[in-house]
CSV table of C-alpha atoms and ligand atoms in Angstrom, one decimal:
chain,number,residue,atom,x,y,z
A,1,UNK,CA,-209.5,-39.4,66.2
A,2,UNK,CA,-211.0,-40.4,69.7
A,3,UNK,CA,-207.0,-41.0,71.0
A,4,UNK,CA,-206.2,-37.7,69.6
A,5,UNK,CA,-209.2,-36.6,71.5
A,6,UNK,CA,-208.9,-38.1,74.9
A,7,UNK,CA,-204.9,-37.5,75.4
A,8,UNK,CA,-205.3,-33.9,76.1
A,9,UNK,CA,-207.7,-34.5,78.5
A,10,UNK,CA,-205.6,-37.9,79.7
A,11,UNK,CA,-202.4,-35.5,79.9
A,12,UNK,CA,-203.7,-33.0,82.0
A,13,UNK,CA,-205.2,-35.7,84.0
A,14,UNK,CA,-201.3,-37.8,84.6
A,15,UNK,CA,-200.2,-33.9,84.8
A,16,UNK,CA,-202.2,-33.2,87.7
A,17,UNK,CA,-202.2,-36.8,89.1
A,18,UNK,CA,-198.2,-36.2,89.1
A,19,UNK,CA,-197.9,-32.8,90.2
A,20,UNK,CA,-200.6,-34.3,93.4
A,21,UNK,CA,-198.1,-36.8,94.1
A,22,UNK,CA,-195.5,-33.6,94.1
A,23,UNK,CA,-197.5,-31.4,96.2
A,24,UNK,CA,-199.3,-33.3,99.0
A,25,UNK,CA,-198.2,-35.6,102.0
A,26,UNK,CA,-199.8,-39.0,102.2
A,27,UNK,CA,-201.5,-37.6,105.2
A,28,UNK,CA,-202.1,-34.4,105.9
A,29,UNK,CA,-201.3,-32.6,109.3
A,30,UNK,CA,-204.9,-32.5,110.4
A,31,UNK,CA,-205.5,-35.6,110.4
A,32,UNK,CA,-202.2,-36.7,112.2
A,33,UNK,CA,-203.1,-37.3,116.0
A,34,UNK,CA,-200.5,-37.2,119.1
A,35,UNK,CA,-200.8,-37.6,122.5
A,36,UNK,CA,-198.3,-35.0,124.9
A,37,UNK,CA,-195.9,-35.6,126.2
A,38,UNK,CA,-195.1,-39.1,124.3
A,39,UNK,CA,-195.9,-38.4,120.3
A,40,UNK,CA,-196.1,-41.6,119.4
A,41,UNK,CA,-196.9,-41.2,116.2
A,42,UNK,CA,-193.4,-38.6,115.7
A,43,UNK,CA,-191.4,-40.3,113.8
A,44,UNK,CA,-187.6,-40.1,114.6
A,45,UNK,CA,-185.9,-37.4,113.8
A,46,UNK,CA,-188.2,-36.2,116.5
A,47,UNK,CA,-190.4,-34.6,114.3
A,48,UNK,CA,-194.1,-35.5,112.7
A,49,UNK,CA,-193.8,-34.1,108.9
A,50,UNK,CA,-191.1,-36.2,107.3
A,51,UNK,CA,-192.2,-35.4,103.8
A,52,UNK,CA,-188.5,-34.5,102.9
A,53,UNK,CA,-189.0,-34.3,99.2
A,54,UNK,CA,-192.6,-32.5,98.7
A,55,UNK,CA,-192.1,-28.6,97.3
A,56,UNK,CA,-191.2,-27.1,100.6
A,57,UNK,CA,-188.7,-29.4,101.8
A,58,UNK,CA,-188.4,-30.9,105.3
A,59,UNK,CA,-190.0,-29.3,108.5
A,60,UNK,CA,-187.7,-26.7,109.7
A,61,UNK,CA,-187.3,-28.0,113.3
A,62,UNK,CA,-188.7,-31.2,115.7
A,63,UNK,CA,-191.6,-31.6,118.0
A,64,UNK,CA,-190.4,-33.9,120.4
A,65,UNK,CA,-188.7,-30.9,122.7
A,66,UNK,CA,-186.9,-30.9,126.1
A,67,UNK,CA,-184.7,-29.4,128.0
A,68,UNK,CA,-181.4,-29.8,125.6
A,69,UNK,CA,-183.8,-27.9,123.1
A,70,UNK,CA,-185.0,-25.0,124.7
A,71,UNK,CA,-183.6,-21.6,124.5
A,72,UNK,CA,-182.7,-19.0,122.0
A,73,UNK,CA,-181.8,-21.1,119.4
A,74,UNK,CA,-185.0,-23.7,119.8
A,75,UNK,CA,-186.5,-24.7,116.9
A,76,UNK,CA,-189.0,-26.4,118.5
A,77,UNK,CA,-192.3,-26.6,117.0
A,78,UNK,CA,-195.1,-28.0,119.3
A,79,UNK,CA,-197.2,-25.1,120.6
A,80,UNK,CA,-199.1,-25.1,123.7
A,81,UNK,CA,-202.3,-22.6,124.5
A,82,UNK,CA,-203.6,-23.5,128.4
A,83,UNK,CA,-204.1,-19.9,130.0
A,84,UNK,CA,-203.3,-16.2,130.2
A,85,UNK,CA,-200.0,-16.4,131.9
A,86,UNK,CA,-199.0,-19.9,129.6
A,87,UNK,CA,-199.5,-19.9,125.9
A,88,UNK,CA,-197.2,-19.9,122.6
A,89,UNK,CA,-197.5,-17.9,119.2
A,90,UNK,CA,-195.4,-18.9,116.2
A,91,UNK,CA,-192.9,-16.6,114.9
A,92,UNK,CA,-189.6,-16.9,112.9
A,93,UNK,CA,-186.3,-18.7,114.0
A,94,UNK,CA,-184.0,-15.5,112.4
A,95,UNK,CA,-184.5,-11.9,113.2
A,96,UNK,CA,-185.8,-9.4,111.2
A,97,UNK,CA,-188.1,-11.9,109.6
A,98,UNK,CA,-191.3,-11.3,107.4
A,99,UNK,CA,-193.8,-13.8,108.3
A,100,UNK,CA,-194.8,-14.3,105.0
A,101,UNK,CA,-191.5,-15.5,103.8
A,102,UNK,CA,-191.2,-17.5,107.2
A,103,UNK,CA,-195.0,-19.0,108.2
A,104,UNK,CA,-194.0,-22.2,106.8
A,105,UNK,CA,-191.0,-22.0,109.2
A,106,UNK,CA,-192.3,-21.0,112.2
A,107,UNK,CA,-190.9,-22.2,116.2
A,108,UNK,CA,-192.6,-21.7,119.4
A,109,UNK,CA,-192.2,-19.0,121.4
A,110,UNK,CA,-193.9,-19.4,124.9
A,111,UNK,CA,-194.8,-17.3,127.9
A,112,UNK,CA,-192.9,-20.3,130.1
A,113,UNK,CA,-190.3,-22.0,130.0
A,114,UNK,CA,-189.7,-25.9,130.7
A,115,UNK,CA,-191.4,-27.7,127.5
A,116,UNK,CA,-188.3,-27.2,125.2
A,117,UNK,CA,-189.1,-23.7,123.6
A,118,UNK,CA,-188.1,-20.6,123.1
A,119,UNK,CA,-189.0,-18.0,125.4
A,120,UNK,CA,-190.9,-14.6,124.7
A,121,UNK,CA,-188.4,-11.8,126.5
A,122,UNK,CA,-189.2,-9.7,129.2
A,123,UNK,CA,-191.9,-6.8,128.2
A,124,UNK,CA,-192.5,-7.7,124.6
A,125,UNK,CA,-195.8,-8.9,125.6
A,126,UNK,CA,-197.9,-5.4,126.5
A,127,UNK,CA,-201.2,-6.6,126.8
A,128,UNK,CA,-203.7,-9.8,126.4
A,129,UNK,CA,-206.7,-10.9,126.9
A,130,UNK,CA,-207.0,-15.2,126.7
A,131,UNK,CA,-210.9,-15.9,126.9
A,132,UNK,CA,-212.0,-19.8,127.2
A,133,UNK,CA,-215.7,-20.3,125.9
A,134,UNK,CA,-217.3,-23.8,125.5
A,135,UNK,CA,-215.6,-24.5,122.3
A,136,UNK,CA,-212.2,-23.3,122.6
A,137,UNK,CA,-209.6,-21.1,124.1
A,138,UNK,CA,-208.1,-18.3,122.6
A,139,UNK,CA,-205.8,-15.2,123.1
A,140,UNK,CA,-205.5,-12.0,121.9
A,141,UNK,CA,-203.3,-9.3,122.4
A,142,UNK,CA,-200.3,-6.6,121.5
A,143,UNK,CA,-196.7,-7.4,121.2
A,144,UNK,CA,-193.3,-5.7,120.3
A,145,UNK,CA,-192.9,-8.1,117.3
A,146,UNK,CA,-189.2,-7.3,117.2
A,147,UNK,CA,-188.6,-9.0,120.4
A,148,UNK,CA,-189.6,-12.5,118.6
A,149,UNK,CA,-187.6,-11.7,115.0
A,150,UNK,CA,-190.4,-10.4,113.2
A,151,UNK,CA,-189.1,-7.4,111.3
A,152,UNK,CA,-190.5,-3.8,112.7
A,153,UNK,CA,-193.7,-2.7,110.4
A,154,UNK,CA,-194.5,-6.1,109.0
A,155,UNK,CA,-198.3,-6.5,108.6
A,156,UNK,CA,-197.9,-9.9,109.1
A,157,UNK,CA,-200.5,-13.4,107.9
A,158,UNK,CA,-201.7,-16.3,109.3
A,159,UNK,CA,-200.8,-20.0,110.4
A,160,UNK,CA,-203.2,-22.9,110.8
A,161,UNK,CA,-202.3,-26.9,110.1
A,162,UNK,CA,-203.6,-26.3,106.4
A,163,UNK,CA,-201.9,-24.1,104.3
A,164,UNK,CA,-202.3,-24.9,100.7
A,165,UNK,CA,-200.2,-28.1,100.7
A,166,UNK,CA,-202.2,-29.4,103.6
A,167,UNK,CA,-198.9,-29.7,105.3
A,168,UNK,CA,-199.4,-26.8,107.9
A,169,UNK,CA,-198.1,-23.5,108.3
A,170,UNK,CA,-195.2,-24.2,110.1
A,171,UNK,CA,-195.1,-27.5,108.5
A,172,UNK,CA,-195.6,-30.1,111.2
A,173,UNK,CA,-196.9,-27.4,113.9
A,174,UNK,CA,-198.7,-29.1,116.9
A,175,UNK,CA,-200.7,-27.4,119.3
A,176,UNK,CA,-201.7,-28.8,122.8
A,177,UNK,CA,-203.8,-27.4,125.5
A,178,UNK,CA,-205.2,-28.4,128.9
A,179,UNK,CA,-207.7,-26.5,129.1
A,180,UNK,CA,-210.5,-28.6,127.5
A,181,UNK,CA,-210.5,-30.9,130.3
A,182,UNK,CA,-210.7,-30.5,134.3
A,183,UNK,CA,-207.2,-32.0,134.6
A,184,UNK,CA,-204.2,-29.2,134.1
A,185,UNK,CA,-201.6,-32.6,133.5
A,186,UNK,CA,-203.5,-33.7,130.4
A,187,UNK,CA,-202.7,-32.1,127.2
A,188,UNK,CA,-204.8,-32.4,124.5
A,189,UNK,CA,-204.2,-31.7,121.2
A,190,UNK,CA,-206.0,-29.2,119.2
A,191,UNK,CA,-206.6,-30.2,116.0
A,192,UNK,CA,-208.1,-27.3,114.7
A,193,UNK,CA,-206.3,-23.7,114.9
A,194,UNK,CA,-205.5,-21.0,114.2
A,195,UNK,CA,-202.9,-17.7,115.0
A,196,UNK,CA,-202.3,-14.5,113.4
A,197,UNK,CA,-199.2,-12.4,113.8
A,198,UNK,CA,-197.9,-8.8,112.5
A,199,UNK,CA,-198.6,-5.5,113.7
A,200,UNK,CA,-197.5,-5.7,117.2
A,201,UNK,CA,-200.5,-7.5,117.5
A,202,UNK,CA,-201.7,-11.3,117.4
A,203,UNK,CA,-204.5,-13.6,118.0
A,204,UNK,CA,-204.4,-17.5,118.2
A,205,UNK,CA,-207.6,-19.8,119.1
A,206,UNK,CA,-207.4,-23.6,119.9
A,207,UNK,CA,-210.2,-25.0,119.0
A,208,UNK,CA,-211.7,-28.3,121.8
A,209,UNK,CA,-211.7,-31.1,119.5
A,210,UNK,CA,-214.7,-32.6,120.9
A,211,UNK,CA,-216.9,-29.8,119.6
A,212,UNK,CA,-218.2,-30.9,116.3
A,213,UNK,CA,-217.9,-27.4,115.0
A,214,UNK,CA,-214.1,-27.0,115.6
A,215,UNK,CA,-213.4,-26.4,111.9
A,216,UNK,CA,-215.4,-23.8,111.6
A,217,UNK,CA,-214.9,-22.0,115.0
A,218,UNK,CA,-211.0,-22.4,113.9
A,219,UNK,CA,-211.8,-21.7,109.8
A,220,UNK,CA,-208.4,-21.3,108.1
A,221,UNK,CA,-210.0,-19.8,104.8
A,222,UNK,CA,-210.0,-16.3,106.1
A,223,UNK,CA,-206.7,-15.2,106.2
A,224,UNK,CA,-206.7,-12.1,104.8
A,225,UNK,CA,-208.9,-10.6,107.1
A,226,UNK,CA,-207.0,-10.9,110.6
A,227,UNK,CA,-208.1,-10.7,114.1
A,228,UNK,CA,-211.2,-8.8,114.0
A,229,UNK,CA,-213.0,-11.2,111.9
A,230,UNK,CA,-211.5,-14.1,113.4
A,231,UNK,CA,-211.4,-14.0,117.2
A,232,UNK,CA,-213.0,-11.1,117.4
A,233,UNK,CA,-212.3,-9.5,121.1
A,234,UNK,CA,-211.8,-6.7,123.3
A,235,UNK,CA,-208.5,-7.2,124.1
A,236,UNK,CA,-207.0,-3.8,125.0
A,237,UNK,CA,-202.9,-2.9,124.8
A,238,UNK,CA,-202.0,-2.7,128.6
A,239,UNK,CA,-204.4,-5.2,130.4
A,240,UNK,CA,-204.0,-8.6,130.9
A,241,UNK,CA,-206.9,-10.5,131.5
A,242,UNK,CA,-208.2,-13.9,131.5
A,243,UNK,CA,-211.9,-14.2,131.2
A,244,UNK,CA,-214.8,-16.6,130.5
A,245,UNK,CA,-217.0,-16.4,127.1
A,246,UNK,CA,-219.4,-17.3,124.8
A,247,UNK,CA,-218.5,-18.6,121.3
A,248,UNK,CA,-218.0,-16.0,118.3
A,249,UNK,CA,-220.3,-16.7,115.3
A,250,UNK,CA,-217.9,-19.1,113.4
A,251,UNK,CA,-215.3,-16.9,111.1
A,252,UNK,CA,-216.8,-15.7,107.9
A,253,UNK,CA,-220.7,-15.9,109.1
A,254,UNK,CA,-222.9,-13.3,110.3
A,255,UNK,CA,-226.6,-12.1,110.7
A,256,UNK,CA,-227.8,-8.7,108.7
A,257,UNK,CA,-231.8,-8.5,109.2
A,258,UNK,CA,-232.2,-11.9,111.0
A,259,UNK,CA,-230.6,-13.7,107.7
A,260,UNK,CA,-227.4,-15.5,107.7
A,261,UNK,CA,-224.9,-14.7,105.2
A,262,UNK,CA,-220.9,-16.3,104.8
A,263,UNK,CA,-219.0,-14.2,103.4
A,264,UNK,CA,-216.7,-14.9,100.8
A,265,UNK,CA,-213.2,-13.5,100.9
A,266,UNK,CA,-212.5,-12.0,97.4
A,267,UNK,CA,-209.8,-13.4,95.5
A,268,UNK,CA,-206.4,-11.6,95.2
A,269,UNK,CA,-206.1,-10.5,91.9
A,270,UNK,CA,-209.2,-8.0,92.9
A,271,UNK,CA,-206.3,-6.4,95.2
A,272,UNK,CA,-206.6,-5.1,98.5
A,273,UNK,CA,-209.5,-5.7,101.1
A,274,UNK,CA,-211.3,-2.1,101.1
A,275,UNK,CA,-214.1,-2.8,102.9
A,276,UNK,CA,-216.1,-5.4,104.3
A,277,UNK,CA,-220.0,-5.8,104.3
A,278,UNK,CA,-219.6,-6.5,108.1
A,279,UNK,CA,-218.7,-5.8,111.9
A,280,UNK,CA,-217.7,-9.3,113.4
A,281,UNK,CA,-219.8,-9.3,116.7
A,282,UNK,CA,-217.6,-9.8,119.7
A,283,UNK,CA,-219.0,-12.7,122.0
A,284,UNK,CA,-220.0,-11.7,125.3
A,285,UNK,CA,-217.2,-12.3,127.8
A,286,UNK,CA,-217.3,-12.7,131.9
A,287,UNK,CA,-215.7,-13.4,135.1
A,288,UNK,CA,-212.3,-11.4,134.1
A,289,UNK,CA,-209.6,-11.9,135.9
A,290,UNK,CA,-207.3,-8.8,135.9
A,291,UNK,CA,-203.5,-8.7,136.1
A,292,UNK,CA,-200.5,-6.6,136.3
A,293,UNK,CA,-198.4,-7.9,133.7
A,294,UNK,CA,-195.7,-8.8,136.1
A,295,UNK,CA,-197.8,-10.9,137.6
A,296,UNK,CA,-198.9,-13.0,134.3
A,297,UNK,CA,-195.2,-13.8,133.4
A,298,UNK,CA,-193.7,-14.0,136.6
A,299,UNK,CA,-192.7,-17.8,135.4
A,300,UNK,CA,-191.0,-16.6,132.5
A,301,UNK,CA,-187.3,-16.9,132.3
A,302,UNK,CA,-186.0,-12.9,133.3
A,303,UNK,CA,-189.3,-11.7,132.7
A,304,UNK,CA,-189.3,-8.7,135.5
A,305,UNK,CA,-190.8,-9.0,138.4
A,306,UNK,CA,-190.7,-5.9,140.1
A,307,UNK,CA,-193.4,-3.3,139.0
A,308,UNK,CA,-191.6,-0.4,137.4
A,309,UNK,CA,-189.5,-2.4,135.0
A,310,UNK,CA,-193.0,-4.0,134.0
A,311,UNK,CA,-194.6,-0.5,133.7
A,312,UNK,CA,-191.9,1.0,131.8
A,313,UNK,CA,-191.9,-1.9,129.2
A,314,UNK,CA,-195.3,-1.4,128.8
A,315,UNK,CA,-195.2,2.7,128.3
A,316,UNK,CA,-192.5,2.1,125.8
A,317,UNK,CA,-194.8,-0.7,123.5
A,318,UNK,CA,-197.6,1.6,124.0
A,319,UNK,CA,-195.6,4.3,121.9
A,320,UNK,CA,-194.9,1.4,119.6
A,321,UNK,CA,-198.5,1.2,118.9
A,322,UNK,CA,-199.4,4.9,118.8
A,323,UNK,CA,-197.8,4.6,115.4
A,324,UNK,CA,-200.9,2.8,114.2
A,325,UNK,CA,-203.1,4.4,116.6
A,326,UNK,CA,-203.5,6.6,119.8
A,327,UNK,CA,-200.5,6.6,122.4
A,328,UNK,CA,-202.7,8.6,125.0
A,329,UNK,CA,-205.5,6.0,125.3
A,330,UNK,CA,-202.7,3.2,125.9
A,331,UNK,CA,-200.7,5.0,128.9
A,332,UNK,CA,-203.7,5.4,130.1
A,333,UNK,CA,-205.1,2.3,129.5
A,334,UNK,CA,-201.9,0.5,131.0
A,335,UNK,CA,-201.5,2.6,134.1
A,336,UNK,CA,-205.4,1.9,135.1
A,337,UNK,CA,-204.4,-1.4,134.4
A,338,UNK,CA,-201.6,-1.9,136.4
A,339,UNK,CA,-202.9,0.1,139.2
A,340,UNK,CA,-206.0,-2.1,139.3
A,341,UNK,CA,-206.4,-4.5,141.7
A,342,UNK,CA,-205.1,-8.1,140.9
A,343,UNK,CA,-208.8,-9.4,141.1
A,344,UNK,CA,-211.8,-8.0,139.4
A,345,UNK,CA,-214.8,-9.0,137.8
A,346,UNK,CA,-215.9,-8.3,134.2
A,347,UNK,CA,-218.3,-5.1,135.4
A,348,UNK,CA,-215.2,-3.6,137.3
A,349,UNK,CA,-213.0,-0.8,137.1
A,350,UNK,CA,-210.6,-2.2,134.5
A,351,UNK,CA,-212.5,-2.5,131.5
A,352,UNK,CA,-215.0,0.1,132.5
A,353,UNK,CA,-211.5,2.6,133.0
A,354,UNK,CA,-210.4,1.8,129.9
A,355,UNK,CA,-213.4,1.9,127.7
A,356,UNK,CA,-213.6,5.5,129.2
A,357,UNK,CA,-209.8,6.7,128.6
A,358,UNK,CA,-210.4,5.4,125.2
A,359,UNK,CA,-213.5,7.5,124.2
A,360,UNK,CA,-212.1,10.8,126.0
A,361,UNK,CA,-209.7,11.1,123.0
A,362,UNK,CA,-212.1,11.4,120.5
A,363,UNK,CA,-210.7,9.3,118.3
A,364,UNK,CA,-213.2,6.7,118.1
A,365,UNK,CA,-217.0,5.9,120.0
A,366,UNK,CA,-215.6,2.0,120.0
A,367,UNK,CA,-211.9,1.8,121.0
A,368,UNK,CA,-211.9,-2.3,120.5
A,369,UNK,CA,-212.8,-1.8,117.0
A,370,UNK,CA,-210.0,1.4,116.6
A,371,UNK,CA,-207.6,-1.3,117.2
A,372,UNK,CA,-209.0,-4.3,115.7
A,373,UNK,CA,-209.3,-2.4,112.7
A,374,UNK,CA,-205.9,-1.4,113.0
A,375,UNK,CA,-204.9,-5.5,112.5
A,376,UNK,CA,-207.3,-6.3,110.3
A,377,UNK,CA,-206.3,-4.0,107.8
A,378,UNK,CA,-202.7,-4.7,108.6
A,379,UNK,CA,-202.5,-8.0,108.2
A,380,UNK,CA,-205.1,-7.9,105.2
A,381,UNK,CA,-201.8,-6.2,103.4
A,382,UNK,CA,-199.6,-8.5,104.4
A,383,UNK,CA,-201.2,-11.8,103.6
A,384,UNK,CA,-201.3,-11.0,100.0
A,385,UNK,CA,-197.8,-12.1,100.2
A,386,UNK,CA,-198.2,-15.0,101.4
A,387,UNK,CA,-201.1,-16.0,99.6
A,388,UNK,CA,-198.4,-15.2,96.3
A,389,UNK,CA,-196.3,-17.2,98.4
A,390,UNK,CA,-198.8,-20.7,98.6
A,391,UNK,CA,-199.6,-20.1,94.8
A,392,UNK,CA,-196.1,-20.3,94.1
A,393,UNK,CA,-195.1,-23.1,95.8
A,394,UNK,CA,-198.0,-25.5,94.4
A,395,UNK,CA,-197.7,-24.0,90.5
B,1,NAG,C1,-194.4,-43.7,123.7
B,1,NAG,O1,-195.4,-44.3,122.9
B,1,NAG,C2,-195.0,-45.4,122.1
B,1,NAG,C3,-196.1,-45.9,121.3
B,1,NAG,O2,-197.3,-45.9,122.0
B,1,NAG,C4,-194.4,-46.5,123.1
B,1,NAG,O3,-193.9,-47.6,122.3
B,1,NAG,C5,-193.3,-45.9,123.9
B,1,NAG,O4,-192.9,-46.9,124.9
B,1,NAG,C6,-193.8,-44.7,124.7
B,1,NAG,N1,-192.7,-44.1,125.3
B,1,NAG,C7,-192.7,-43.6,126.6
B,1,NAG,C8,-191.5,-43.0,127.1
B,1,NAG,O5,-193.7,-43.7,127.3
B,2,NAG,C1,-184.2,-33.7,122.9
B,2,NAG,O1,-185.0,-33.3,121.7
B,2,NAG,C2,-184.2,-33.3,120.5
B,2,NAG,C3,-185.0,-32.8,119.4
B,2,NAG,O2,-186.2,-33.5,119.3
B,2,NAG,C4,-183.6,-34.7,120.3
B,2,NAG,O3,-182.8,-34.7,119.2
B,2,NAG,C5,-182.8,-35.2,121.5
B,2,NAG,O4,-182.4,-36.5,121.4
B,2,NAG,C6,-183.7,-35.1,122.8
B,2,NAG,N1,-182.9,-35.3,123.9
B,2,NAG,C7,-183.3,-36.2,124.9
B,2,NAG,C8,-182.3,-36.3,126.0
B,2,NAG,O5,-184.3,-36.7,124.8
């Protein structure tokens, strides 16, 4: 009797022990530490997730990238997020790409070139906003998705070194920054991350991994609710800007009545996201920097210099958006933007000129929320996919 007993419970028990041994890398990517540009611990072929023969196969590309690697066809897949004018997001190697079928497989697309990767093209970039606040760095901002192989309309989902197989999404992504430390030559790597994509939009945040709270400033459980919950901001299409600020409220956590609540995101077979029982409050943000966009990428490879290719690129992404939103409020944002001078601070024309184009159209009192909302319900669509995606994959 007791065998008969115990061996269902002993079965699921060798069952689940098996399928861990299936599922999981010895160690997972988070706890895998590198130093830039020598990754020691990257094991030849040049790459640091060499778990070959767990459910998703072998990491797509290599991390240890140079010059033979960069280009069009890199599929290099160490990120780097220092500054407005010199950051990466993920996106797919092939065109017309859905990142939910692809976040496992996703290369580095930079604003620069010279560290091996791929670089974003000329205009697809129409505005950003990187903020650095005593924790981390992060930016936000809009982007002709098309231009880095992510097919028109997708709603997009989320990468972070987690994923459900604790093997990251890309598998074997790095991140690097230097801008935890006084010293622009030293690269340190961010443990904790984490970047949206889809919409024409995107947000990424690199969290300083000697703040004890990076996992939860960089909280990789909310996927399905996008930008505005996660790096909440007021990044606006058609200004670039670099800026000071304070921390967000980690992901997930906010005050209603002076009480703290988490919130829990709802499980997928309760369907679509409708509404949320909050507004993520967007941290206070100083000393911006303005810039023409021209002026950001002018170290990109044929990014255009001269300021009526740059404005043009930018009018045409703006009708892009106005899909999703309002095309009036972004020409106008854009040309205020670009006509601004290089330098301002936060209380200057810039923001104030665009806050106010925004609100003459009537089509919302808050125009950071009209197009944070615009992501987060976006990508809250998409990430059901890829949530079916994970569940697959480890069943
Ligand atoms: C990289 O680091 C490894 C391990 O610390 C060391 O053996 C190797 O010599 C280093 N390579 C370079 C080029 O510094
Ligand atoms: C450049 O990087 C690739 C991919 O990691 C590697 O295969 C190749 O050997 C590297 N080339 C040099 C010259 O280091």
């Amino acid at each position: 009797m007791s065998p008969l007993g115990l061996s269902p419970l002993l079965a699921l028990a060798a069952l689940s022990l098996v399928s861990a041994q299936d599922s999981f890398p010895k160690t997972p990517l988070a706890n895998k530490h590198f130093t830039y540009p020598n990754l020691s611990y990257a094991i030849q072929p040049y790459r640091v997730d060499t778990d070959d023969n767990l459910l998703r196969g072998p990491q797509l590309g290599y991390n240890q990238c140079n010059s033979t690697t960069e280009g069009k066809n890199s599929l290099c897949q160490t990120s780097f997020l220092n500054s407005l004018d010199d950051f990466c997001v993920w996106a797919p190697s092939q065109p017309n790409s859905a990142v939910a079928d692809q976040e496992g497989h996703m290369v580095a697309w930079c604003t620069k070139p010279g560290r091996g990767t791929r670089v974003i093209p000329a205009g697809a970039l129409t505005g950003v906003q990187f903020i650095k606040t005593p924790a981390y760095v992060s930016v936000v901002g809009f982007i002709d998705q098309t231009k880095i192989n992510i097919a028109a309309g997708d709603s997009g989902g989320e990468m972070d070194p987690h994923g459900a197989d604790l093997r990251g999404n890309p598998l074997g992504g790095l991140v690097f920054s230097n801008a935890f430390g006084g010293d622009k030559n030293t690269f340190t790597q961010a443990i904790e991350w984490h970047n949206f994509m889809g919409s024409n939009s995107f947000c990424f945040k690199a969290c300083d991994p000697a703040n004890k709270d990076a996992a939860h400033f960089c909280e990789h459980v909310f996927d399905r609710i996008g930008c505005a919950y996660n790096v909440p901001s007021n990044a606006q299409n058609g200004v670039f800007e670099s800026c000071l600020g304070d921390n967000q409220d980690f992901p997930g956590v906010y005050t209603v009545n002076g009480q703290v609540m988490t919130y829990t995101q709802p499980p997928e077979d309760q369907g679509a996201i409708q509404t949320m029982p909050y507004t993520a409050r967007v941290p206070a943000s100083s000393s911006c920097v303005a810039f023409k966009s021209a002026d950001v990428f002018n170290g990109g490879v044929g990014v255009p210099v001269a300021s009526p290719s740059a404005s043009s690129a930018v009018s045409s992404a703006s009708s892009t958006i106005s899909s999703s939103g309002s095309a009036t409020p972004s020409v106008t944002r854009s040309s205020s933007a670009s006509g601004s001078a290089s330098i301002s601070t936060a209380s200057s024309s810039p923001r104030t000129t665009a806050s106010a184009a925004s609100s003459t159209t009537g089509t919302s009192g808050n125009p950071q929320s009209t197009s944070n909302d615009a992501v987060t319900l976006a990508i809250s669509g998409a990430s059901i996919l890829g949530i079916v995606f994970s569940a697959l994959f480890l069943s």
